[in-house]
Amino acid sequence: GENVEQHPSTLSVQEGDSAVIKCTYSDSASNYFPWYKQELGKRPQLIIDIRSNVGEKKDQRIAVTLNKTAKHFSLHITETQPEDSAVYFCAASEFSGGYNKLIFGAGTRLAVHP
Amino acid sequence: NAGVTQTPKFQVLKTGQSMTLQCAQDMNHNSMYWYRQDPGMGLRLIYYSASEGTTDKGEVPNGYNVSRLNKREFSLRLESAAPSQTSVYFCAARPAGVVNEQFFGPGTRLTVL
């Protein structure tokens, strides 16, 4: 089955710096890679996702890159702000009909210091 | 439009007790999911339902059962709770079609003593 590894487990940056979180996956059949943000005590919420037919996707200060050959994908946050502080999870799945079985990484706790 | 709702928010059980976690969605989504979240381990899929009337095992199904009562509701049952099932449980729902996003409920924090 699929296995997703995520690094680092914790990340501390100064406000305005960039943050990068990396994930690797094992199953070459996986073709959908979302990133979720979870604030303390809240539910996970999707912030960006990418399908395997593209190599990069951007949404304002957030971007995700995918390297299918190496089986890894990364989240890039630029110009970080204190409200970016949260736990970020990557996930991978094979898109199958109307459902997808997400396999999550263990998470990265990002702290942005003013 | 409440999205995905879960009850209860908190629960404390003794070892061996049983209980059912309830999940409902008002978004007319086809597939629904149950995850557990433990510190340092991310979210792990327990069971999922691809559509009304079907259920399937995820990564960690042992000790759990599920029921997809109708399109709106997907319940998770612990028949004989164990301390290892202490966790935060999230339900999620996903629409059919090209939108892949899974929408999560607020979670249920379960403690088994």
mmCIF file with all atom_site columns, C-alpha atoms in Angstrom:
data_model
loop_
_atom_site.group_PDB
_atom_site.id
_atom_site.type_symbol
_atom_site.label_atom_id
_atom_site.label_alt_id
_atom_site.label_comp_id
_atom_site.label_asym_id
_atom_site.label_entity_id
_atom_site.label_seq_id
_atom_site.pdbx_PDB_ins_code
_atom_site.Cartn_x
_atom_site.Cartn_y
_atom_site.Cartn_z
_atom_site.occupancy
_atom_site.B_iso_or_equiv
_atom_site.pdbx_formal_charge
_atom_site.auth_seq_id
_atom_site.auth_comp_id
_atom_site.auth_asym_id
_atom_site.auth_atom_id
_atom_site.pdbx_PDB_model_num
ATOM 1   C CA . GLY A 1 1   ? 0.000   0.000  0.000   1.00 0.00 ? 1   GLY A CA 1
ATOM 2   C CA . GLU A 1 2   ? 0.849   3.666  -0.152  1.00 0.00 ? 2   GLU A CA 1
ATOM 3   C CA . ASN A 1 3   ? 3.258   5.185  2.378   1.00 0.00 ? 3   ASN A CA 1
ATOM 4   C CA . VAL A 1 4   ? 3.810   8.936  2.746   1.00 0.00 ? 4   VAL A CA 1
ATOM 5   C CA . GLU A 1 5   ? 6.752   10.434 4.606   1.00 0.00 ? 5   GLU A CA 1
ATOM 6   C CA . GLN A 1 6   ? 6.839   14.115 5.540   1.00 0.00 ? 6   GLN A CA 1
ATOM 7   C CA . HIS A 1 7   ? 9.730   16.334 6.644   1.00 0.00 ? 7   HIS A CA 1
ATOM 8   C CA . PRO A 1 8   ? 10.479  18.238 8.744   1.00 0.00 ? 8   PRO A CA 1
ATOM 9   C CA . SER A 1 9   ? 8.237   17.452 11.698  1.00 0.00 ? 9   SER A CA 1
ATOM 10  C CA . THR A 1 10  ? 8.690   20.977 13.049  1.00 0.00 ? 10  THR A CA 1
ATOM 11  C CA . LEU A 1 11  ? 9.674   24.195 11.299  1.00 0.00 ? 11  LEU A CA 1
ATOM 12  C CA . SER A 1 12  ? 10.283  27.599 12.797  1.00 0.00 ? 12  SER A CA 1
ATOM 13  C CA . VAL A 1 13  ? 10.670  30.709 10.619  1.00 0.00 ? 13  VAL A CA 1
ATOM 14  C CA . GLN A 1 14  ? 10.653  34.462 10.982  1.00 0.00 ? 14  GLN A CA 1
ATOM 15  C CA . GLU A 1 15  ? 7.750   36.432 9.596   1.00 0.00 ? 15  GLU A CA 1
ATOM 16  C CA . GLY A 1 16  ? 8.397   37.223 5.948   1.00 0.00 ? 16  GLY A CA 1
ATOM 17  C CA . ASP A 1 17  ? 10.665  34.230 5.358   1.00 0.00 ? 17  ASP A CA 1
ATOM 18  C CA . SER A 1 18  ? 9.756   31.286 3.147   1.00 0.00 ? 18  SER A CA 1
ATOM 19  C CA . ALA A 1 19  ? 8.844   27.828 4.413   1.00 0.00 ? 19  ALA A CA 1
ATOM 20  C CA . VAL A 1 20  ? 9.231   24.538 2.545   1.00 0.00 ? 20  VAL A CA 1
ATOM 21  C CA . ILE A 1 21  ? 7.735   21.191 3.569   1.00 0.00 ? 21  ILE A CA 1
ATOM 22  C CA . LYS A 1 22  ? 8.625   18.024 1.678   1.00 0.00 ? 22  LYS A CA 1
ATOM 23  C CA . CYS A 1 23  ? 6.827   14.715 1.217   1.00 0.00 ? 23  CYS A CA 1
ATOM 24  C CA . THR A 1 24  ? 7.689   11.467 -0.513  1.00 0.00 ? 24  THR A CA 1
ATOM 25  C CA . TYR A 1 25  ? 5.292   8.726  -1.546  1.00 0.00 ? 25  TYR A CA 1
ATOM 26  C CA . SER A 1 26  ? 5.798   5.103  -2.483  1.00 0.00 ? 26  SER A CA 1
ATOM 27  C CA . ASP A 1 27  ? 2.958   4.075  -4.803  1.00 0.00 ? 27  ASP A CA 1
ATOM 28  C CA . SER A 1 28  ? 3.495   5.121  -8.422  1.00 0.00 ? 28  SER A CA 1
ATOM 29  C CA . ALA A 1 29  ? -0.270  4.742  -8.990  1.00 0.00 ? 29  ALA A CA 1
ATOM 30  C CA . SER A 1 30  ? -0.968  7.773  -6.785  1.00 0.00 ? 30  SER A CA 1
ATOM 31  C CA . ASN A 1 31  ? -2.051  10.734 -8.875  1.00 0.00 ? 31  ASN A CA 1
ATOM 32  C CA . TYR A 1 32  ? -3.614  13.203 -6.453  1.00 0.00 ? 32  TYR A CA 1
ATOM 33  C CA . PHE A 1 33  ? -1.655  15.136 -3.798  1.00 0.00 ? 33  PHE A CA 1
ATOM 34  C CA . PRO A 1 34  ? -3.463  17.538 -1.461  1.00 0.00 ? 34  PRO A CA 1
ATOM 35  C CA . TRP A 1 35  ? -2.129  19.671 1.360   1.00 0.00 ? 35  TRP A CA 1
ATOM 36  C CA . TYR A 1 36  ? -4.231  20.321 4.455   1.00 0.00 ? 36  TYR A CA 1
ATOM 37  C CA . LYS A 1 37  ? -3.762  22.964 7.150   1.00 0.00 ? 37  LYS A CA 1
ATOM 38  C CA . GLN A 1 38  ? -4.945  22.295 10.684  1.00 0.00 ? 38  GLN A CA 1
ATOM 39  C CA . GLU A 1 39  ? -5.047  25.042 13.277  1.00 0.00 ? 39  GLU A CA 1
ATOM 40  C CA . LEU A 1 40  ? -4.998  24.084 16.940  1.00 0.00 ? 40  LEU A CA 1
ATOM 41  C CA . GLY A 1 41  ? -8.229  22.365 17.943  1.00 0.00 ? 41  GLY A CA 1
ATOM 42  C CA . LYS A 1 42  ? -9.754  22.759 14.482  1.00 0.00 ? 42  LYS A CA 1
ATOM 43  C CA . ARG A 1 43  ? -10.548 20.479 11.576  1.00 0.00 ? 43  ARG A CA 1
ATOM 44  C CA . PRO A 1 44  ? -8.119  19.962 8.666   1.00 0.00 ? 44  PRO A CA 1
ATOM 45  C CA . GLN A 1 45  ? -8.841  22.214 5.693   1.00 0.00 ? 45  GLN A CA 1
ATOM 46  C CA . LEU A 1 46  ? -7.568  21.875 2.149   1.00 0.00 ? 46  LEU A CA 1
ATOM 47  C CA . ILE A 1 47  ? -5.236  24.687 1.114   1.00 0.00 ? 47  ILE A CA 1
ATOM 48  C CA . ILE A 1 48  ? -3.938  23.449 -2.238  1.00 0.00 ? 48  ILE A CA 1
ATOM 49  C CA . ASP A 1 49  ? -3.787  20.260 -4.262  1.00 0.00 ? 49  ASP A CA 1
ATOM 50  C CA . ILE A 1 50  ? -2.119  18.997 -7.407  1.00 0.00 ? 50  ILE A CA 1
ATOM 51  C CA . ARG A 1 51  ? -2.840  16.253 -9.895  1.00 0.00 ? 51  ARG A CA 1
ATOM 52  C CA . SER A 1 52  ? -0.071  14.208 -11.445 1.00 0.00 ? 52  SER A CA 1
ATOM 53  C CA . ASN A 1 53  ? -0.554  15.735 -14.892 1.00 0.00 ? 53  ASN A CA 1
ATOM 54  C CA . VAL A 1 54  ? 1.016   19.047 -13.743 1.00 0.00 ? 54  VAL A CA 1
ATOM 55  C CA . GLY A 1 55  ? 4.359   19.808 -12.145 1.00 0.00 ? 55  GLY A CA 1
ATOM 56  C CA . GLU A 1 56  ? 3.518   22.979 -10.243 1.00 0.00 ? 56  GLU A CA 1
ATOM 57  C CA . LYS A 1 57  ? 0.502   24.890 -8.994  1.00 0.00 ? 57  LYS A CA 1
ATOM 58  C CA . LYS A 1 58  ? 0.332   28.285 -7.296  1.00 0.00 ? 58  LYS A CA 1
ATOM 59  C CA . ASP A 1 59  ? -2.287  30.096 -5.272  1.00 0.00 ? 59  ASP A CA 1
ATOM 60  C CA . GLN A 1 60  ? -1.115  33.497 -4.033  1.00 0.00 ? 60  GLN A CA 1
ATOM 61  C CA . ARG A 1 61  ? 1.634   32.830 -1.439  1.00 0.00 ? 61  ARG A CA 1
ATOM 62  C CA . ILE A 1 62  ? 1.291   29.049 -1.621  1.00 0.00 ? 62  ILE A CA 1
ATOM 63  C CA . ALA A 1 63  ? 2.729   26.733 -4.251  1.00 0.00 ? 63  ALA A CA 1
ATOM 64  C CA . VAL A 1 64  ? 3.082   22.994 -4.627  1.00 0.00 ? 64  VAL A CA 1
ATOM 65  C CA . THR A 1 65  ? 5.595   21.203 -6.831  1.00 0.00 ? 65  THR A CA 1
ATOM 66  C CA . LEU A 1 66  ? 5.515   17.571 -7.892  1.00 0.00 ? 66  LEU A CA 1
ATOM 67  C CA . ASN A 1 67  ? 8.297   15.336 -9.189  1.00 0.00 ? 67  ASN A CA 1
ATOM 68  C CA . LYS A 1 68  ? 6.662   12.102 -10.344 1.00 0.00 ? 68  LYS A CA 1
ATOM 69  C CA . THR A 1 69  ? 9.936   10.446 -11.263 1.00 0.00 ? 69  THR A CA 1
ATOM 70  C CA . ALA A 1 70  ? 11.382  10.909 -7.801  1.00 0.00 ? 70  ALA A CA 1
ATOM 71  C CA . LYS A 1 71  ? 7.980   10.461 -6.135  1.00 0.00 ? 71  LYS A CA 1
ATOM 72  C CA . HIS A 1 72  ? 8.148   13.594 -4.076  1.00 0.00 ? 72  HIS A CA 1
ATOM 73  C CA . PHE A 1 73  ? 6.166   16.794 -3.740  1.00 0.00 ? 73  PHE A CA 1
ATOM 74  C CA . SER A 1 74  ? 6.660   19.949 -1.749  1.00 0.00 ? 74  SER A CA 1
ATOM 75  C CA . LEU A 1 75  ? 4.686   22.834 -0.268  1.00 0.00 ? 75  LEU A CA 1
ATOM 76  C CA . HIS A 1 76  ? 6.192   26.306 -0.523  1.00 0.00 ? 76  HIS A CA 1
ATOM 77  C CA . ILE A 1 77  ? 4.863   29.235 1.497   1.00 0.00 ? 77  ILE A CA 1
ATOM 78  C CA . THR A 1 78  ? 6.360   32.639 0.723   1.00 0.00 ? 78  THR A CA 1
ATOM 79  C CA . GLU A 1 79  ? 6.207   35.820 2.817   1.00 0.00 ? 79  GLU A CA 1
ATOM 80  C CA . THR A 1 80  ? 5.052   33.866 5.851   1.00 0.00 ? 80  THR A CA 1
ATOM 81  C CA . GLN A 1 81  ? 2.712   35.507 8.342   1.00 0.00 ? 81  GLN A CA 1
ATOM 82  C CA . PRO A 1 82  ? 1.874   34.605 11.968  1.00 0.00 ? 82  PRO A CA 1
ATOM 83  C CA . GLU A 1 83  ? -1.517  33.290 10.827  1.00 0.00 ? 83  GLU A CA 1
ATOM 84  C CA . ASP A 1 84  ? 0.320   30.660 8.770   1.00 0.00 ? 84  ASP A CA 1
ATOM 85  C CA . SER A 1 85  ? 1.279   28.985 12.068  1.00 0.00 ? 85  SER A CA 1
ATOM 86  C CA . ALA A 1 86  ? -0.441  25.582 12.076  1.00 0.00 ? 86  ALA A CA 1
ATOM 87  C CA . VAL A 1 87  ? 0.154   21.900 11.383  1.00 0.00 ? 87  VAL A CA 1
ATOM 88  C CA . TYR A 1 88  ? 0.385   21.050 7.692   1.00 0.00 ? 88  TYR A CA 1
ATOM 89  C CA . PHE A 1 89  ? -0.333  17.583 6.308   1.00 0.00 ? 89  PHE A CA 1
ATOM 90  C CA . CYS A 1 90  ? 0.463   16.217 2.894   1.00 0.00 ? 90  CYS A CA 1
ATOM 91  C CA . ALA A 1 91  ? -1.429  13.271 1.464   1.00 0.00 ? 91  ALA A CA 1
ATOM 92  C CA . ALA A 1 92  ? -1.465  11.029 -1.570  1.00 0.00 ? 92  ALA A CA 1
ATOM 93  C CA . SER A 1 93  ? -4.107  8.930  -3.223  1.00 0.00 ? 93  SER A CA 1
ATOM 94  C CA . GLU A 1 94  ? -5.141  7.283  -6.418  1.00 0.00 ? 94  GLU A CA 1
ATOM 95  C CA . PHE A 1 95  ? -8.162  9.002  -7.844  1.00 0.00 ? 95  PHE A CA 1
ATOM 96  C CA . SER A 1 96  ? -10.719 6.261  -8.340  1.00 0.00 ? 96  SER A CA 1
ATOM 97  C CA . GLY A 1 97  ? -14.218 7.064  -9.539  1.00 0.00 ? 97  GLY A CA 1
ATOM 98  C CA . GLY A 1 98  ? -16.000 9.196  -6.979  1.00 0.00 ? 98  GLY A CA 1
ATOM 99  C CA . TYR A 1 99  ? -13.790 8.529  -3.983  1.00 0.00 ? 99  TYR A CA 1
ATOM 100 C CA . ASN A 1 100 ? -10.138 8.711  -2.940  1.00 0.00 ? 100 ASN A CA 1
ATOM 101 C CA . LYS A 1 101 ? -8.424  6.973  -0.060  1.00 0.00 ? 101 LYS A CA 1
ATOM 102 C CA . LEU A 1 102 ? -6.073  9.613  1.289   1.00 0.00 ? 102 LEU A CA 1
ATOM 103 C CA . ILE A 1 103 ? -2.870  8.435  2.966   1.00 0.00 ? 103 ILE A CA 1
ATOM 104 C CA . PHE A 1 104 ? -1.472  11.247 5.094   1.00 0.00 ? 104 PHE A CA 1
ATOM 105 C CA . GLY A 1 105 ? 2.013   12.178 6.173   1.00 0.00 ? 105 GLY A CA 1
ATOM 106 C CA . ALA A 1 106 ? 2.679   12.627 9.890   1.00 0.00 ? 106 ALA A CA 1
ATOM 107 C CA . GLY A 1 107 ? 2.449   16.429 9.700   1.00 0.00 ? 107 GLY A CA 1
ATOM 108 C CA . THR A 1 108 ? 4.702   19.466 10.045  1.00 0.00 ? 108 THR A CA 1
ATOM 109 C CA . ARG A 1 109 ? 4.181   21.968 12.833  1.00 0.00 ? 109 ARG A CA 1
ATOM 110 C CA . LEU A 1 110 ? 5.017   25.401 11.401  1.00 0.00 ? 110 LEU A CA 1
ATOM 111 C CA . ALA A 1 111 ? 5.654   28.304 13.747  1.00 0.00 ? 111 ALA A CA 1
ATOM 112 C CA . VAL A 1 112 ? 5.984   31.810 12.268  1.00 0.00 ? 112 VAL A CA 1
ATOM 113 C CA . HIS A 1 113 ? 7.532   34.274 14.689  1.00 0.00 ? 113 HIS A CA 1
ATOM 114 C CA . PRO A 1 114 ? 6.779   38.013 14.382  1.00 0.00 ? 114 PRO A CA 1
ATOM 115 C CA . ASN B 2 1   ? -25.601 24.680 5.318   1.00 0.00 ? 1   ASN B CA 1
ATOM 116 C CA . ALA B 2 2   ? -23.632 23.094 8.151   1.00 0.00 ? 2   ALA B CA 1
ATOM 117 C CA . GLY B 2 3   ? -21.351 20.970 5.932   1.00 0.00 ? 3   GLY B CA 1
ATOM 118 C CA . VAL B 2 4   ? -20.170 17.940 7.913   1.00 0.00 ? 4   VAL B CA 1
ATOM 119 C CA . THR B 2 5   ? -21.348 17.562 11.507  1.00 0.00 ? 5   THR B CA 1
ATOM 120 C CA . GLN B 2 6   ? -20.245 15.082 14.160  1.00 0.00 ? 6   GLN B CA 1
ATOM 121 C CA . THR B 2 7   ? -21.670 14.062 17.527  1.00 0.00 ? 7   THR B CA 1
ATOM 122 C CA . PRO B 2 8   ? -20.629 13.939 20.255  1.00 0.00 ? 8   PRO B CA 1
ATOM 123 C CA . LYS B 2 9   ? -17.780 16.480 20.516  1.00 0.00 ? 9   LYS B CA 1
ATOM 124 C CA . PHE B 2 10  ? -16.248 14.741 23.537  1.00 0.00 ? 10  PHE B CA 1
ATOM 125 C CA . GLN B 2 11  ? -16.696 11.305 25.078  1.00 0.00 ? 11  GLN B CA 1
ATOM 126 C CA . VAL B 2 12  ? -15.089 9.334  27.900  1.00 0.00 ? 12  VAL B CA 1
ATOM 127 C CA . LEU B 2 13  ? -15.552 5.575  27.951  1.00 0.00 ? 13  LEU B CA 1
ATOM 128 C CA . LYS B 2 14  ? -14.384 2.767  30.174  1.00 0.00 ? 14  LYS B CA 1
ATOM 129 C CA . THR B 2 15  ? -12.567 -0.189 28.656  1.00 0.00 ? 15  THR B CA 1
ATOM 130 C CA . GLY B 2 16  ? -15.076 -2.622 27.196  1.00 0.00 ? 16  GLY B CA 1
ATOM 131 C CA . GLN B 2 17  ? -17.904 -0.121 26.742  1.00 0.00 ? 17  GLN B CA 1
ATOM 132 C CA . SER B 2 18  ? -19.426 0.427  23.329  1.00 0.00 ? 18  SER B CA 1
ATOM 133 C CA . MET B 2 19  ? -20.488 3.574  21.545  1.00 0.00 ? 19  MET B CA 1
ATOM 134 C CA . THR B 2 20  ? -21.367 4.980  18.149  1.00 0.00 ? 20  THR B CA 1
ATOM 135 C CA . LEU B 2 21  ? -19.930 8.151  16.666  1.00 0.00 ? 21  LEU B CA 1
ATOM 136 C CA . GLN B 2 22  ? -22.348 9.926  14.379  1.00 0.00 ? 22  GLN B CA 1
ATOM 137 C CA . CYS B 2 23  ? -21.540 11.837 11.208  1.00 0.00 ? 23  CYS B CA 1
ATOM 138 C CA . ALA B 2 24  ? -23.910 13.641 8.860   1.00 0.00 ? 24  ALA B CA 1
ATOM 139 C CA . GLN B 2 25  ? -23.395 15.821 5.788   1.00 0.00 ? 25  GLN B CA 1
ATOM 140 C CA . ASP B 2 26  ? -25.812 18.140 4.062   1.00 0.00 ? 26  ASP B CA 1
ATOM 141 C CA . MET B 2 27  ? -23.789 18.647 0.881   1.00 0.00 ? 27  MET B CA 1
ATOM 142 C CA . ASN B 2 28  ? -25.224 15.663 -1.039  1.00 0.00 ? 28  ASN B CA 1
ATOM 143 C CA . HIS B 2 29  ? -21.710 14.208 -1.323  1.00 0.00 ? 29  HIS B CA 1
ATOM 144 C CA . ASN B 2 30  ? -21.310 10.621 -2.413  1.00 0.00 ? 30  ASN B CA 1
ATOM 145 C CA . SER B 2 31  ? -18.283 9.341  -0.534  1.00 0.00 ? 31  SER B CA 1
ATOM 146 C CA . MET B 2 32  ? -17.679 9.558  3.220   1.00 0.00 ? 32  MET B CA 1
ATOM 147 C CA . TYR B 2 33  ? -14.694 8.676  5.416   1.00 0.00 ? 33  TYR B CA 1
ATOM 148 C CA . TRP B 2 34  ? -13.672 8.065  9.006   1.00 0.00 ? 34  TRP B CA 1
ATOM 149 C CA . TYR B 2 35  ? -10.163 8.963  10.201  1.00 0.00 ? 35  TYR B CA 1
ATOM 150 C CA . ARG B 2 36  ? -8.420  8.868  13.530  1.00 0.00 ? 36  ARG B CA 1
ATOM 151 C CA . GLN B 2 37  ? -5.745  11.379 14.479  1.00 0.00 ? 37  GLN B CA 1
ATOM 152 C CA . ASP B 2 38  ? -3.051  10.566 17.013  1.00 0.00 ? 38  ASP B CA 1
ATOM 153 C CA . PRO B 2 39  ? -0.124  12.803 18.005  1.00 0.00 ? 39  PRO B CA 1
ATOM 154 C CA . GLY B 2 40  ? 2.785   12.513 15.593  1.00 0.00 ? 40  GLY B CA 1
ATOM 155 C CA . MET B 2 41  ? 0.932   10.134 13.278  1.00 0.00 ? 41  MET B CA 1
ATOM 156 C CA . GLY B 2 42  ? -1.199  12.330 11.083  1.00 0.00 ? 42  GLY B CA 1
ATOM 157 C CA . LEU B 2 43  ? -4.634  11.116 10.048  1.00 0.00 ? 43  LEU B CA 1
ATOM 158 C CA . ARG B 2 44  ? -5.233  7.447  9.376   1.00 0.00 ? 44  ARG B CA 1
ATOM 159 C CA . LEU B 2 45  ? -8.175  6.127  7.406   1.00 0.00 ? 45  LEU B CA 1
ATOM 160 C CA . ILE B 2 46  ? -10.350 3.695  9.375   1.00 0.00 ? 46  ILE B CA 1
ATOM 161 C CA . TYR B 2 47  ? -13.208 2.988  6.959   1.00 0.00 ? 47  TYR B CA 1
ATOM 162 C CA . TYR B 2 48  ? -14.743 4.670  3.969   1.00 0.00 ? 48  TYR B CA 1
ATOM 163 C CA . SER B 2 49  ? -17.961 4.528  1.973   1.00 0.00 ? 49  SER B CA 1
ATOM 164 C CA . ALA B 2 50  ? -17.589 5.179  -1.740  1.00 0.00 ? 50  ALA B CA 1
ATOM 165 C CA . SER B 2 51  ? -21.327 5.544  -2.152  1.00 0.00 ? 51  SER B CA 1
ATOM 166 C CA . GLU B 2 52  ? -24.578 4.868  -0.344  1.00 0.00 ? 52  GLU B CA 1
ATOM 167 C CA . GLY B 2 53  ? -24.820 1.188  0.488   1.00 0.00 ? 53  GLY B CA 1
ATOM 168 C CA . THR B 2 54  ? -21.108 0.393  0.275   1.00 0.00 ? 54  THR B CA 1
ATOM 169 C CA . THR B 2 55  ? -18.361 0.394  2.902   1.00 0.00 ? 55  THR B CA 1
ATOM 170 C CA . ASP B 2 56  ? -14.711 -0.660 2.817   1.00 0.00 ? 56  ASP B CA 1
ATOM 171 C CA . LYS B 2 57  ? -11.760 -0.983 5.153   1.00 0.00 ? 57  LYS B CA 1
ATOM 172 C CA . GLY B 2 58  ? -9.035  1.626  5.300   1.00 0.00 ? 58  GLY B CA 1
ATOM 173 C CA . GLU B 2 59  ? -5.600  1.466  6.949   1.00 0.00 ? 59  GLU B CA 1
ATOM 174 C CA . VAL B 2 60  ? -6.656  0.742  10.544  1.00 0.00 ? 60  VAL B CA 1
ATOM 175 C CA . PRO B 2 61  ? -10.111 -0.940 10.624  1.00 0.00 ? 61  PRO B CA 1
ATOM 176 C CA . ASN B 2 62  ? -9.575  -3.382 13.516  1.00 0.00 ? 62  ASN B CA 1
ATOM 177 C CA . GLY B 2 63  ? -11.889 -2.763 16.452  1.00 0.00 ? 63  GLY B CA 1
ATOM 178 C CA . TYR B 2 64  ? -14.355 -0.659 14.449  1.00 0.00 ? 64  TYR B CA 1
ATOM 179 C CA . ASN B 2 65  ? -17.495 -1.129 12.403  1.00 0.00 ? 65  ASN B CA 1
ATOM 180 C CA . VAL B 2 66  ? -19.343 1.337  10.200  1.00 0.00 ? 66  VAL B CA 1
ATOM 181 C CA . SER B 2 67  ? -22.796 1.863  8.778   1.00 0.00 ? 67  SER B CA 1
ATOM 182 C CA . ARG B 2 68  ? -23.746 4.041  5.831   1.00 0.00 ? 68  ARG B CA 1
ATOM 183 C CA . LEU B 2 69  ? -27.316 4.554  6.931   1.00 0.00 ? 69  LEU B CA 1
ATOM 184 C CA . ASN B 2 70  ? -28.265 6.683  3.936   1.00 0.00 ? 70  ASN B CA 1
ATOM 185 C CA . LYS B 2 71  ? -26.531 9.205  1.709   1.00 0.00 ? 71  LYS B CA 1
ATOM 186 C CA . ARG B 2 72  ? -26.295 11.755 4.533   1.00 0.00 ? 72  ARG B CA 1
ATOM 187 C CA . GLU B 2 73  ? -25.153 9.635  7.470   1.00 0.00 ? 73  GLU B CA 1
ATOM 188 C CA . PHE B 2 74  ? -22.088 7.491  8.143   1.00 0.00 ? 74  PHE B CA 1
ATOM 189 C CA . SER B 2 75  ? -21.608 6.141  11.665  1.00 0.00 ? 75  SER B CA 1
ATOM 190 C CA . LEU B 2 76  ? -18.582 4.562  13.353  1.00 0.00 ? 76  LEU B CA 1
ATOM 191 C CA . ARG B 2 77  ? -19.086 1.997  16.110  1.00 0.00 ? 77  ARG B CA 1
ATOM 192 C CA . LEU B 2 78  ? -16.681 0.789  18.764  1.00 0.00 ? 78  LEU B CA 1
ATOM 193 C CA . GLU B 2 79  ? -18.059 -2.506 20.071  1.00 0.00 ? 79  GLU B CA 1
ATOM 194 C CA . SER B 2 80  ? -15.613 -2.953 22.951  1.00 0.00 ? 80  SER B CA 1
ATOM 195 C CA . ALA B 2 81  ? -13.504 0.139  23.507  1.00 0.00 ? 81  ALA B CA 1
ATOM 196 C CA . ALA B 2 82  ? -9.805  -0.185 24.351  1.00 0.00 ? 82  ALA B CA 1
ATOM 197 C CA . PRO B 2 83  ? -7.345  2.461  25.620  1.00 0.00 ? 83  PRO B CA 1
ATOM 198 C CA . SER B 2 84  ? -5.543  2.228  22.253  1.00 0.00 ? 84  SER B CA 1
ATOM 199 C CA . GLN B 2 85  ? -8.658  3.750  20.671  1.00 0.00 ? 85  GLN B CA 1
ATOM 200 C CA . THR B 2 86  ? -8.176  6.997  22.565  1.00 0.00 ? 86  THR B CA 1
ATOM 201 C CA . SER B 2 87  ? -7.916  9.493  19.734  1.00 0.00 ? 87  SER B CA 1
ATOM 202 C CA . VAL B 2 88  ? -9.581  12.331 17.868  1.00 0.00 ? 88  VAL B CA 1
ATOM 203 C CA . TYR B 2 89  ? -11.958 11.004 15.223  1.00 0.00 ? 89  TYR B CA 1
ATOM 204 C CA . PHE B 2 90  ? -12.749 12.961 12.076  1.00 0.00 ? 90  PHE B CA 1
ATOM 205 C CA . CYS B 2 91  ? -15.451 12.278 9.544   1.00 0.00 ? 91  CYS B CA 1
ATOM 206 C CA . ALA B 2 92  ? -15.108 13.636 5.995   1.00 0.00 ? 92  ALA B CA 1
ATOM 207 C CA . ALA B 2 93  ? -17.224 13.789 2.855   1.00 0.00 ? 93  ALA B CA 1
ATOM 208 C CA . ARG B 2 94  ? -16.324 14.267 -0.798  1.00 0.00 ? 94  ARG B CA 1
ATOM 209 C CA . PRO B 2 95  ? -18.452 15.108 -3.821  1.00 0.00 ? 95  PRO B CA 1
ATOM 210 C CA . ALA B 2 96  ? -18.515 12.939 -6.912  1.00 0.00 ? 96  ALA B CA 1
ATOM 211 C CA . GLY B 2 97  ? -16.825 14.217 -10.047 1.00 0.00 ? 97  GLY B CA 1
ATOM 212 C CA . VAL B 2 98  ? -13.682 16.219 -10.613 1.00 0.00 ? 98  VAL B CA 1
ATOM 213 C CA . VAL B 2 99  ? -13.623 18.024 -7.255  1.00 0.00 ? 99  VAL B CA 1
ATOM 214 C CA . ASN B 2 100 ? -11.341 15.931 -5.072  1.00 0.00 ? 100 ASN B CA 1
ATOM 215 C CA . GLU B 2 101 ? -11.541 17.877 -1.832  1.00 0.00 ? 101 GLU B CA 1
ATOM 216 C CA . GLN B 2 102 ? -12.585 16.025 1.284   1.00 0.00 ? 102 GLN B CA 1
ATOM 217 C CA . PHE B 2 103 ? -14.499 18.256 3.707   1.00 0.00 ? 103 PHE B CA 1
ATOM 218 C CA . PHE B 2 104 ? -13.899 17.414 7.345   1.00 0.00 ? 104 PHE B CA 1
ATOM 219 C CA . GLY B 2 105 ? -16.202 17.553 10.320  1.00 0.00 ? 105 GLY B CA 1
ATOM 220 C CA . PRO B 2 106 ? -15.173 19.218 13.624  1.00 0.00 ? 106 PRO B CA 1
ATOM 221 C CA . GLY B 2 107 ? -13.996 15.981 15.214  1.00 0.00 ? 107 GLY B CA 1
ATOM 222 C CA . THR B 2 108 ? -14.847 13.869 18.268  1.00 0.00 ? 108 THR B CA 1
ATOM 223 C CA . ARG B 2 109 ? -12.307 13.606 21.067  1.00 0.00 ? 109 ARG B CA 1
ATOM 224 C CA . LEU B 2 110 ? -12.598 10.133 22.600  1.00 0.00 ? 110 LEU B CA 1
ATOM 225 C CA . THR B 2 111 ? -10.843 8.983  25.756  1.00 0.00 ? 111 THR B CA 1
ATOM 226 C CA . VAL B 2 112 ? -10.942 5.334  26.811  1.00 0.00 ? 112 VAL B CA 1
ATOM 227 C CA . LEU B 2 113 ? -9.915  4.701  30.400  1.00 0.00 ? 113 LEU B CA 1
#
